[in-house]
XYZ file of C-alpha atoms in Angstrom:
719
model
C -16.827 -2.455 38.671
C -18.262 -1.884 34.839
C -16.710 -2.250 31.548
C -18.915 -1.197 28.633
C -17.460 -2.468 25.000
C -18.782 -1.478 21.919
C -18.816 -4.510 19.561
C -17.836 -4.263 15.555
C -15.444 -4.826 12.946
C -12.957 -1.822 13.488
C -10.409 -4.215 14.719
C -7.980 -3.389 12.291
C -5.960 -0.962 13.710
C -2.144 -0.604 14.430
C -1.292 -1.637 18.114
C 2.426 -1.689 17.504
C 4.377 -0.576 19.886
C 6.523 1.586 17.904
C 5.721 4.148 14.939
C 6.108 2.726 11.413
C 6.576 3.933 7.719
C 5.249 1.914 4.950
C 5.806 2.510 1.522
C 4.084 0.997 -1.687
C 5.462 1.639 -5.095
C 3.868 0.718 -8.454
C 6.300 0.593 -11.165
C 4.328 0.396 -14.213
C 5.626 0.278 -17.915
C 4.799 3.949 -18.607
C 4.557 5.435 -15.405
C 5.253 4.909 -11.868
C 3.277 5.830 -8.381
C 3.922 5.690 -4.580
C 1.735 5.383 -1.484
C 2.878 5.831 1.857
C 1.160 5.715 5.525
C 2.655 6.450 8.729
C 1.234 4.361 11.663
C 0.938 5.376 15.155
C -1.026 3.395 18.260
C -3.906 3.069 17.688
C -4.221 4.498 14.436
C -6.836 2.829 11.852
C -5.176 3.612 8.225
C -8.027 1.919 6.285
C -10.977 3.594 7.533
C -9.184 7.195 7.886
C -9.531 8.603 4.645
C -6.082 10.521 5.239
C -3.899 7.998 6.586
C -3.510 6.380 2.991
C -1.483 8.717 1.792
C -0.145 8.976 -2.679
C 2.803 11.101 -3.420
C 1.197 14.093 -5.659
C 4.522 15.985 -6.157
C 7.577 14.494 -8.433
C 10.512 16.577 -9.751
C 9.794 18.359 -13.278
C 5.861 17.468 -12.870
C 3.531 19.662 -14.989
C 0.288 19.633 -16.594
C 1.619 19.498 -19.992
C 4.237 16.983 -19.415
C 2.530 14.932 -16.541
C -0.976 15.647 -16.239
C -1.882 13.050 -13.677
C 0.220 14.432 -10.804
C 0.400 11.218 -8.578
C 2.314 9.373 -11.286
C 5.405 9.830 -12.504
C 6.726 8.549 -16.427
C 8.849 5.645 -15.801
C 11.962 6.736 -17.991
C 15.548 7.344 -17.290
C 18.244 8.579 -19.124
C 21.661 6.963 -18.874
C 25.505 8.565 -19.667
C 28.025 6.026 -21.647
C 28.985 4.827 -18.400
C 25.607 3.531 -17.539
C 24.678 6.221 -14.673
C 21.738 7.702 -14.317
C 21.220 11.177 -15.175
C 17.532 12.049 -15.484
C 14.501 10.743 -14.241
C 11.023 11.176 -15.111
C 9.580 14.000 -16.565
C 12.744 15.679 -16.525
C 13.446 13.708 -19.655
C 10.745 15.088 -21.344
C 11.574 18.699 -20.909
C 12.606 20.310 -23.959
C 15.976 21.343 -22.101
C 16.173 17.387 -21.004
C 15.713 16.208 -24.360
C 17.943 18.681 -26.255
C 21.121 17.494 -23.496
C 20.091 13.692 -24.120
C 20.695 14.423 -27.753
C 23.800 16.713 -27.225
C 25.581 13.999 -24.962
C 24.427 11.028 -26.819
C 22.847 9.496 -23.739
C 20.480 6.238 -23.803
C 16.910 6.936 -22.404
C 15.480 3.682 -21.322
C 11.518 2.748 -20.637
C 9.376 0.215 -20.407
C 11.763 -2.053 -18.802
C 9.049 -3.773 -16.580
C 7.606 -5.864 -19.703
C 11.407 -7.393 -20.061
C 10.261 -9.045 -16.643
C 7.742 -11.122 -18.789
C 8.597 -14.744 -17.755
C 8.939 -17.017 -20.575
C 6.546 -19.750 -21.369
C 8.935 -22.359 -21.457
C 11.789 -22.115 -19.644
C 13.675 -24.425 -21.989
C 12.898 -22.026 -24.898
C 16.097 -19.900 -24.454
C 18.558 -22.936 -24.630
C 16.750 -24.638 -27.654
C 17.651 -22.354 -30.452
C 21.500 -23.003 -30.141
C 23.229 -25.036 -28.248
C 26.832 -23.573 -29.107
C 26.070 -20.504 -27.295
C 27.639 -19.444 -24.113
C 25.190 -20.069 -21.194
C 25.600 -17.848 -18.022
C 23.987 -20.763 -15.274
C 24.117 -18.869 -11.510
C 21.978 -20.147 -8.375
C 19.848 -17.443 -7.412
C 20.602 -15.317 -4.354
C 19.563 -17.665 -1.131
C 16.685 -15.994 0.961
C 18.540 -13.989 3.552
C 18.212 -14.710 7.575
C 15.277 -13.524 9.199
C 17.129 -12.132 11.919
C 17.415 -8.207 12.086
C 20.347 -6.890 10.262
C 23.057 -5.019 12.298
C 23.864 -2.682 9.368
C 21.899 0.422 8.979
C 20.165 0.586 5.444
C 21.814 4.019 3.756
C 18.925 6.492 2.637
C 18.636 7.457 -0.404
C 19.243 10.910 -0.961
C 16.741 13.619 -1.877
C 15.837 13.464 -5.657
C 18.188 16.569 -7.341
C 17.818 17.870 -11.144
C 18.590 15.073 -12.968
C 12.556 8.855 -20.544
C 11.894 7.838 -25.973
C 14.653 5.166 -26.364
C 13.844 1.727 -28.086
C 16.979 -0.006 -26.330
C 16.281 -3.546 -26.066
C 16.645 -4.714 -22.340
C 16.999 -8.230 -21.792
C 13.661 -10.525 -20.571
C 14.260 -12.373 -18.025
C 13.949 -16.021 -18.574
C 14.299 -19.315 -15.903
C 12.263 -20.068 -13.158
C 8.770 -21.347 -13.819
C 8.209 -21.485 -10.077
C 4.627 -19.464 -9.970
C 3.849 -17.396 -6.733
C 0.714 -18.325 -6.972
C -0.733 -17.393 -3.817
C -2.845 -14.766 -3.445
C -1.597 -13.376 -0.107
C 1.054 -11.189 0.851
C 4.488 -12.910 -0.479
C 7.542 -11.636 1.710
C 10.875 -11.574 0.107
C 12.602 -13.249 2.933
C 11.055 -16.534 2.419
C 12.900 -20.025 4.019
C 9.853 -21.830 2.216
C 10.467 -20.756 -0.868
C 12.271 -23.117 -3.734
C 14.919 -20.919 -5.759
C 15.525 -22.739 -9.143
C 18.378 -22.449 -11.201
C 18.070 -19.228 -13.602
C 19.326 -19.491 -17.235
C 20.326 -15.907 -18.318
C 21.160 -17.226 -22.273
C 22.083 -14.757 -24.556
C 20.792 -11.420 -23.486
C 22.790 -8.433 -23.405
C 22.423 -6.369 -20.449
C 20.506 -8.882 -18.282
C 19.162 -7.823 -14.942
C 19.795 -10.826 -12.888
C 23.643 -11.797 -13.422
C 26.555 -10.962 -11.354
C 27.616 -7.620 -10.111
C 30.105 -7.326 -13.398
C 28.973 -9.917 -15.871
C 26.792 -9.057 -18.912
C 25.888 -11.528 -21.629
C 26.781 -10.726 -24.942
C 25.627 -11.988 -28.242
C 28.113 -14.464 -29.661
C 30.574 -13.476 -32.327
C 31.760 -15.712 -35.162
C 35.226 -16.424 -35.747
C 37.289 -14.303 -38.277
C 34.945 -11.581 -38.285
C 35.842 -7.844 -36.646
C 34.595 -7.359 -33.033
C 32.690 -4.038 -32.974
C 32.267 -3.026 -29.316
C 28.543 -1.939 -28.710
C 27.162 0.014 -25.792
C 24.591 -2.730 -24.481
C 23.209 0.078 -22.051
C 22.518 -0.709 -18.150
C 21.580 -3.924 -16.291
C 17.734 -4.385 -15.627
C 18.928 -5.106 -12.156
C 20.673 -1.932 -12.341
C 17.646 -0.116 -13.664
C 15.070 -1.094 -11.061
C 17.528 -0.591 -8.034
C 18.032 3.475 -9.884
C 14.200 3.817 -10.104
C 12.771 2.376 -6.518
C 15.762 4.820 -4.863
C 14.558 7.880 -6.878
C 10.986 6.900 -6.352
C 11.953 6.159 -2.405
C 13.998 9.997 -2.432
C 10.442 11.724 -3.924
C 8.414 10.500 -1.463
C 10.575 11.128 1.397
C 10.374 14.394 -0.152
C 6.944 14.723 -0.365
C 6.220 13.801 2.970
C 9.013 16.132 4.594
C 6.903 19.091 2.575
C 3.553 18.158 3.251
C 3.750 16.887 6.953
C 4.426 18.489 9.794
C 8.449 17.408 11.442
C 8.016 14.910 8.280
C 11.319 14.934 7.359
C 12.735 14.359 10.904
C 9.848 11.342 10.833
C 10.631 9.661 7.711
C 14.828 9.991 8.746
C 13.810 8.566 12.344
C 11.697 5.690 11.014
C 13.851 4.919 8.216
C 15.856 1.818 9.545
C 12.377 -0.032 10.084
C 10.734 1.530 7.164
C 8.408 -1.561 5.328
C 8.171 -1.503 1.117
C 5.413 -3.062 -0.600
C 5.896 -3.665 -4.370
C 3.055 -4.672 -6.664
C 3.960 -6.911 -8.834
C 2.286 -8.639 -11.853
C 0.246 -11.697 -11.309
C 2.532 -14.501 -13.297
C 5.630 -13.139 -11.507
C 7.989 -15.769 -10.389
C 10.598 -16.510 -7.911
C 13.114 -15.191 -10.461
C 11.646 -12.010 -10.939
C 10.903 -11.334 -7.505
C 14.555 -12.053 -6.389
C 15.812 -9.815 -9.182
C 13.540 -7.179 -7.035
C 15.320 -7.665 -3.984
C 18.644 -7.607 -5.010
C 17.840 -4.222 -6.661
C 16.688 -2.814 -3.248
C 19.867 -4.062 -1.579
C 21.858 -2.284 -4.443
C 19.845 0.712 -3.787
C 21.073 0.765 -0.443
C 17.100 0.903 0.431
C 17.473 -2.311 2.558
C 20.315 -3.574 4.102
C 21.878 -6.970 3.428
C 20.361 -9.941 5.047
C 17.302 -7.587 6.285
C 14.773 -9.251 8.268
C 11.064 -10.742 7.891
C 8.632 -8.488 6.901
C 10.619 -5.312 5.273
C 9.951 -6.251 2.123
C 6.917 -7.302 0.671
C 5.026 -8.415 -2.686
C 1.767 -8.375 -3.808
C -0.394 -9.030 -6.909
C -1.205 -6.284 -8.606
C -4.952 -7.963 -9.409
C -5.698 -8.224 -5.850
C -4.535 -4.962 -4.925
C -6.925 -3.892 -7.587
C -9.633 -5.577 -5.892
C -8.594 -4.684 -2.584
C -8.749 -0.699 -3.686
C -12.015 -1.533 -5.396
C -13.205 -2.977 -2.450
C -13.252 0.741 -0.842
C -13.989 3.065 -3.781
C -17.053 1.204 -5.408
C -20.001 2.896 -5.265
C -21.912 -0.636 -4.719
C -22.822 -0.617 -0.754
C -23.572 -3.891 -0.327
C -20.465 -5.438 -2.833
C -22.227 -7.719 -4.163
C -19.544 -8.715 -6.326
C -17.702 -9.309 -3.504
C -20.181 -12.011 -1.755
C -18.713 -15.056 -0.712
C -18.598 -18.053 -2.808
C -19.184 -15.915 -5.645
C -17.188 -15.258 -8.898
C -15.848 -12.150 -10.741
C -13.606 -11.391 -13.243
C -11.066 -8.740 -13.319
C -10.144 -6.570 -16.383
C -7.088 -4.455 -15.718
C -6.723 -2.595 -18.810
C -3.575 -0.862 -18.595
C -1.440 1.004 -21.303
C 0.531 -1.493 -22.692
C -1.923 -4.270 -22.389
C -4.890 -5.992 -20.553
C -4.723 -8.536 -18.064
C -7.871 -11.256 -17.390
C -8.134 -12.783 -14.483
C -10.808 -15.254 -12.748
C -11.712 -14.962 -9.139
C -13.585 -16.687 -6.530
C -14.112 -14.953 -2.978
C -12.876 -17.085 -0.394
C -13.996 -15.558 2.266
C -15.020 -11.344 2.663
C -15.042 -10.924 6.497
C -13.112 -9.860 8.239
C -10.175 -10.228 5.103
C -11.124 -10.030 1.620
C -9.602 -13.792 0.672
C -9.481 -14.409 -3.124
C -8.717 -17.462 -5.387
C -7.829 -17.543 -8.879
C -10.299 -19.956 -11.031
C -8.855 -18.533 -14.416
C -4.815 -17.993 -14.507
C -4.124 -14.415 -15.804
C -3.930 -13.802 -19.548
C -2.940 -10.881 -21.191
C -4.170 -9.329 -24.466
C -2.286 -6.656 -26.660
C -5.397 -4.119 -26.525
C -4.745 -1.298 -24.157
C -3.791 2.331 -24.893
C -0.507 1.275 -26.721
C -2.401 -0.991 -29.293
C -5.136 1.373 -29.751
C -2.515 3.859 -30.734
C -0.948 1.303 -33.064
C -4.355 0.619 -34.912
C -4.286 4.240 -35.501
C -0.816 4.599 -36.764
C -2.025 1.906 -39.281
C -4.929 4.037 -40.171
C -2.738 7.269 -40.741
C -0.183 5.256 -43.101
C -3.303 4.176 -45.133
C -4.800 7.608 -45.158
C -1.553 9.433 -45.807
C -0.149 7.120 -48.366
C 0.634 9.254 -51.534
C 0.098 12.425 -50.305
C 2.287 15.398 -49.650
C 1.172 14.889 -45.986
C 3.203 11.814 -45.888
C 5.783 12.363 -43.022
C 7.182 10.807 -39.918
C 6.766 14.364 -38.174
C 3.188 14.975 -39.208
C 2.506 11.070 -38.539
C 4.019 11.261 -34.730
C 2.230 14.624 -34.165
C -0.977 13.214 -35.235
C -0.514 10.483 -32.897
C 0.025 12.839 -29.980
C -2.907 14.691 -30.864
C -5.004 11.512 -31.024
C -3.840 10.058 -27.687
C -4.623 13.581 -26.254
C -8.159 14.460 -28.160
C -9.949 11.564 -29.026
C -8.966 8.664 -26.704
C -10.027 9.858 -23.652
C -13.748 11.163 -24.986
C -14.424 8.912 -27.785
C -17.597 6.696 -26.707
C -18.534 5.195 -30.350
C -20.907 5.585 -32.763
C -24.118 4.466 -31.304
C -23.589 7.432 -28.697
C -22.402 9.942 -31.070
C -23.019 8.958 -34.863
C -22.317 12.570 -36.177
C -19.316 13.307 -33.946
C -16.129 14.465 -35.790
C -13.001 14.824 -34.319
C -10.024 17.674 -35.546
C -6.520 16.938 -35.524
C -3.475 19.386 -36.126
C -1.336 18.046 -38.271
C 1.655 19.683 -37.165
C 2.641 21.884 -34.213
C 2.137 25.582 -33.952
C 5.604 27.572 -33.989
C 8.220 29.154 -35.871
C 9.249 25.480 -37.532
C 5.806 24.764 -38.832
C 5.544 24.345 -42.627
C 2.994 27.167 -43.842
C 2.781 25.267 -47.367
C 1.219 22.350 -45.660
C -1.308 24.733 -43.029
C -2.684 25.574 -46.610
C -2.627 22.288 -48.380
C -6.021 20.328 -48.742
C -6.205 16.763 -49.577
C -9.906 15.536 -49.560
C -9.146 11.955 -49.548
C -7.079 11.994 -46.197
C -9.956 14.671 -45.084
C -7.130 17.624 -44.329
C -7.572 21.224 -44.561
C -5.933 24.367 -43.111
C -3.612 22.148 -41.132
C -6.236 20.193 -39.823
C -7.065 16.271 -40.483
C -11.177 15.799 -39.724
C -12.268 12.310 -38.702
C -15.139 10.967 -38.405
C -16.709 8.663 -35.181
C -16.988 5.717 -37.778
C -13.190 6.441 -38.496
C -12.292 6.468 -35.048
C -14.669 3.575 -34.265
C -12.452 1.084 -36.710
C -9.608 2.184 -34.354
C -10.856 1.121 -31.776
C -13.316 -1.718 -32.632
C -10.466 -4.866 -32.881
C -9.359 -4.495 -29.811
C -11.953 -4.267 -27.645
C -13.680 -6.835 -29.252
C -10.901 -9.317 -28.577
C -11.412 -7.895 -24.799
C -14.995 -8.839 -25.248
C -14.346 -12.124 -26.438
C -11.774 -13.350 -23.787
C -14.073 -11.866 -21.159
C -16.884 -13.700 -22.017
C -14.484 -16.765 -21.968
C -13.792 -16.512 -18.803
C -17.116 -15.530 -17.101
C -18.404 -18.802 -18.368
C -15.951 -20.630 -16.927
C -16.068 -19.411 -13.328
C -20.242 -18.661 -13.391
C -19.054 -14.747 -12.745
C -21.746 -12.167 -12.635
C -19.697 -9.449 -12.600
C -16.390 -7.507 -13.839
C -14.342 -5.325 -12.169
C -12.762 -2.877 -14.529
C -9.778 -0.880 -13.931
C -6.398 0.718 -15.542
C -5.816 3.709 -17.944
C -7.544 2.803 -20.739
C -10.466 1.195 -18.110
C -11.534 4.912 -18.227
C -12.151 4.925 -22.326
C -15.637 5.841 -22.940
C -16.035 3.363 -25.559
C -14.422 0.363 -23.679
C -17.122 0.959 -20.978
C -19.979 1.743 -23.272
C -19.223 -1.951 -24.956
C -18.956 -3.637 -21.846
C -22.134 -2.491 -20.466
C -23.832 -2.841 -23.781
C -22.502 -6.596 -23.811
C -22.715 -7.726 -20.626
C -25.747 -6.621 -18.505
C -27.710 -7.881 -15.628
C -28.839 -10.665 -14.602
C -25.960 -12.143 -16.917
C -23.128 -9.873 -15.780
C -22.783 -6.243 -14.562
C -19.808 -3.675 -14.503
C -17.978 -2.851 -11.633
C -16.161 0.251 -11.690
C -14.297 1.726 -8.889
C -14.741 5.484 -7.828
C -11.117 6.358 -7.398
C -9.087 7.157 -10.608
C -7.744 4.406 -12.147
C -4.066 5.702 -11.809
C -4.182 5.514 -8.013
C -5.996 1.698 -7.946
C -2.911 -0.515 -7.974
C -0.729 1.819 -5.565
C -3.324 2.462 -3.174
C -4.647 -1.035 -3.231
C -1.059 -2.427 -2.651
C -1.020 -0.810 0.666
C -4.631 -1.386 1.546
C -3.741 -5.405 0.932
C -0.814 -5.299 3.303
C -2.342 -3.595 6.051
C -5.827 -5.382 5.568
C -3.185 -8.691 5.820
C -1.116 -7.264 8.958
C -3.010 -5.264 11.605
C -4.458 -7.338 14.180
C -7.233 -6.840 16.933
C -4.863 -6.773 20.178
C -5.816 -8.232 23.764
C -4.750 -7.242 27.022
C -1.934 -10.154 27.971
C -2.653 -9.418 31.722
C -5.639 -8.522 34.106
C -5.005 -5.275 35.646
C -6.991 -4.397 38.940
C -6.710 -2.802 42.472
C -6.209 -4.306 45.798
C -9.188 -3.924 47.859
C -10.106 -4.465 51.166
C -12.610 -7.799 52.550
C -14.907 -7.264 55.199
C -14.354 -9.494 58.018
C -17.552 -10.234 58.893
C -19.627 -10.750 55.872
C -16.548 -12.326 53.453
C -14.806 -14.208 55.782
C -12.666 -16.734 54.429
C -9.513 -19.270 55.331
C -6.934 -17.208 53.983
C -7.732 -14.210 56.308
C -6.560 -15.965 59.360
C -3.344 -15.158 58.952
C -3.283 -11.555 58.047
C -3.680 -8.474 59.771
C -6.758 -7.304 60.416
C -7.510 -3.482 60.555
C -10.619 -1.580 62.180
C -12.256 1.536 60.315
C -13.658 4.592 61.852
C -16.789 2.972 62.318
C -15.418 -0.096 64.210
C -15.971 -2.127 60.931
C -13.115 -5.012 60.952
C -11.655 -5.575 57.336
C -8.232 -7.131 55.615
C -6.248 -5.227 52.736
C -4.791 -7.396 50.294
C -7.436 -8.922 47.729
C -7.122 -8.475 43.964
C -10.315 -6.610 42.112
C -10.176 -6.557 38.671
C -10.893 -3.845 36.624
C -9.613 -4.788 32.986
C -10.146 -8.773 32.472
C -7.099 -10.445 30.714
C -7.811 -10.778 26.902
C -9.765 -7.834 26.685
C -10.170 -6.123 23.187
C -8.223 -2.738 22.619
C -10.712 -0.593 21.370
C -10.483 3.165 21.371
C -14.050 3.314 22.589
C -13.844 1.157 24.887
C -13.790 2.314 28.775
C -13.117 0.145 31.848
C -14.090 1.841 35.272
C -14.510 0.988 38.962
C -16.109 3.446 41.572
C -14.286 4.840 44.736
C -16.499 6.015 47.367
C -14.989 7.997 50.207
C -15.568 10.383 53.097
C -13.527 13.416 53.700
C -13.691 15.294 57.037
C -13.988 19.288 56.197
C -11.738 19.399 59.617
C -8.930 18.092 58.103
C -5.951 20.075 57.203
C -4.381 18.200 54.561
C -6.248 18.438 51.081
C -8.310 15.708 49.832
C -6.044 13.323 47.650
C -7.328 9.761 46.424
C -4.196 7.321 45.577
C -4.511 3.677 44.055
C -2.045 1.396 42.946
C -2.546 -0.699 39.551
C -1.541 -4.231 39.708
C -1.129 -6.673 37.102
C -2.126 -10.230 36.822
C -0.818 -12.880 35.132
C -2.271 -16.272 35.645
C 0.478 -18.283 33.993
C 2.419 -17.064 36.720
C 0.495 -17.361 39.468
C 0.832 -20.063 42.305
C -1.606 -23.041 41.434
C -4.884 -22.701 43.580
C -4.296 -18.938 43.652
C -6.842 -17.357 45.875
C -6.670 -13.812 44.675
C -4.782 -12.281 47.589
C -1.863 -9.950 46.126
C 0.260 -9.934 49.292
C 1.402 -12.421 51.068
C 1.042 -13.206 54.608
C 4.868 -12.387 55.064
C 4.365 -8.985 53.196
C 5.667 -9.567 49.959
C 3.437 -9.287 46.420
C 2.483 -13.331 45.634
C 3.878 -14.713 42.218
C 1.920 -13.448 39.320
C 1.412 -10.333 40.913
C 3.416 -6.954 39.863
C 2.559 -2.859 40.221
C 1.778 -1.236 36.651
C 1.585 2.087 38.082
C -0.085 4.510 40.532
C -3.118 7.312 39.750
C -3.264 9.946 42.189
C -6.122 13.032 42.202
C -6.074 15.709 44.278
C -10.098 16.338 45.125
C -9.713 20.056 46.286
C -12.044 21.508 43.375
C -14.373 18.373 43.940
C -15.330 19.547 47.492
C -15.417 23.097 46.909
C -17.980 22.380 44.755
C -20.297 20.284 46.601
C -23.258 21.864 48.634
C -22.396 20.480 51.768
C -19.229 22.157 52.077
C -21.177 25.350 52.023
C -23.120 24.627 55.241
C -21.337 24.436 58.791
C -23.772 21.499 60.085
C -21.873 18.797 58.105
C -18.449 17.319 59.105
C -17.600 14.913 56.663
C -18.710 15.031 52.907
C -19.245 11.927 50.816
C -16.946 11.755 47.487
C -17.790 9.501 44.595
C -14.619 8.864 41.933
C -14.402 6.766 39.046
C -11.287 4.862 37.968
C -10.710 4.848 34.364
C -8.649 2.516 32.082
C -8.741 3.683 28.445
C -6.907 3.656 24.807
C -5.083 6.666 25.002
C -2.987 8.386 22.084
C 0.404 6.414 22.830
C -0.723 3.499 25.224
C -2.982 2.557 27.629
C -3.850 5.088 30.099
C -5.512 5.592 33.697
C -6.837 8.514 35.673
C -9.461 9.021 38.274
C -12.625 11.056 36.917
C -15.418 12.867 38.373
C -18.431 15.143 38.555
C -18.117 18.899 39.990
C -21.563 20.574 39.676
C -22.514 18.839 36.245
C -19.606 19.458 34.633
C -16.531 16.648 34.099
C -13.773 16.648 35.460
C -10.465 14.120 35.530
C -6.841 14.136 37.599
C -3.860 13.728 35.558
C -3.682 10.621 33.446
C -0.442 7.900 33.734
C 0.731 6.112 30.638
C 0.805 2.126 31.235
C 3.772 0.823 29.480
C 3.228 -1.834 26.600
C 5.127 -4.708 28.670
C 2.709 -4.381 31.303
C -0.455 -5.264 29.006
């Protein structure tokens, strides 16, 4: 017998007995995305590029509304009954905007920002003792037993957001989810604290019908004000919509995708990326939203809903998608600073690499800090710039300012690199949209102070740098502080604003090796969190699998040369040459605890003589036996069959391999001569990792060409 095994680290394969579907969500302040993977036996999703897939089609997506196909705007339009009527980009279409205006619907967006934990849990109650409190105990963690109820599948999205409606911020528990590992929503060890939902209209974690409202002084006329949907309901509707989009996309882009999605729905795993400073109050509300949406049944089992922190997700994505082949920034014992420069702000956190192989282990040496310095801050600074430039001019108009801001976001933000790079660069912005509604007088207007001529405003490189510089300076100061505290040598830059040429240039100019170096993932920033969350989950849950039992065949022992005491009570057979032998000894082919790997093949050679004068076709058949040492008798001597003819404890049949060898006999040169009576046949029994399980078959060569018999599949219980 011989066994060839390829050593390596490619053990991160899926060895589950059943297929599994995993969906990962990145719900951002401005846009959201979904990634998914379909796990099948022995697949390697972390090393197969096509295994991790990002949804690229959302309803009403278009280059003008959603230039990034893997992102859909995080917004919804609600009617006055708090029912969602439009999702994502539909609320941005001209038809959608018109209907929202006509129906008086409320458009909600930026709801994730309302989930920021408060700095102090007592701050909500210190302002007024007289205000009514709504206290509730966070819903206890569900039991870990599988639910007898089937989860309802979200419907496919139908034709179904820019409001400043204030949503309640989440106040209460400061029990931090400090672990950088996976956070299971069903965790009996979690300490769920009391949550104070005081004086917050449309708060998200209240009871199913309770909405907190601000107190009204006595003797004052009470005016009923539409407070809008609850935060919990908003998350439920949005997550249901994202799941429906993923289902539709998977069904369109995958053979039998719709059937596969429905078949695996009841065991689907959801992975949600969350900010680093969220507490159990926030994750508890998301769990309830998933149940409200029908995405998970009540009392769902452990492992169905997993939370992963956004910074750690980005690090896992960058581990795969950085151009540094040696991954020096992830050296064990070293430190790095992650700068997530997103739309609404910049998050900075310091990490120490506790381990890099085989799994990445990070430990935060500096808690996350946030700066109002992202794309939104740059846009706000440009608005202030416009107010000063357009003051006392005939171009001072809210509509002109809004259009110039949009022009700035589209034409300047993505390309501006700084005065040092292009000192003479100028940027021209249209002051109004082309069309029938444009003011032709403004098109001909000239204002040298505002630098407007013929419908265009001109910005110099210095004008733009003055807008960018304060926010970027704040980022550099904070990075310098966090770098020094952890003696970090690398900065991992991610996020939409992280793709700004100006920010990249300033960071490269400020932080240079050997003091610090900038690491930028090659994957676009808009996919980093979503794919990273999925990679994080898979890297933690995929485990190498070994065989639980030994697998072998029954062989004969020579009476003369290998006699042992146990043979005395057994039947002795005599071969054609007069050789005595005893049948029944276990011969191992696959050892117990053998690592499963698609590149591994376990073999055993069989030699047989076949008489050319026989009428029966040459057939080789062999029974495979499993041996469980834990169930065997003490002092087991390796005999499968007891003297009474019954299998001994610890041995059971796994299957029977059969092969017809007619073609092998016909291919032998001896078959063509009349002098030969017997031919020698050499056949290999091969056990290997098949498409769905371990498989076994006979293999041989016919005139130098490989040939094989039919394979049998071994059930998962057998190994």
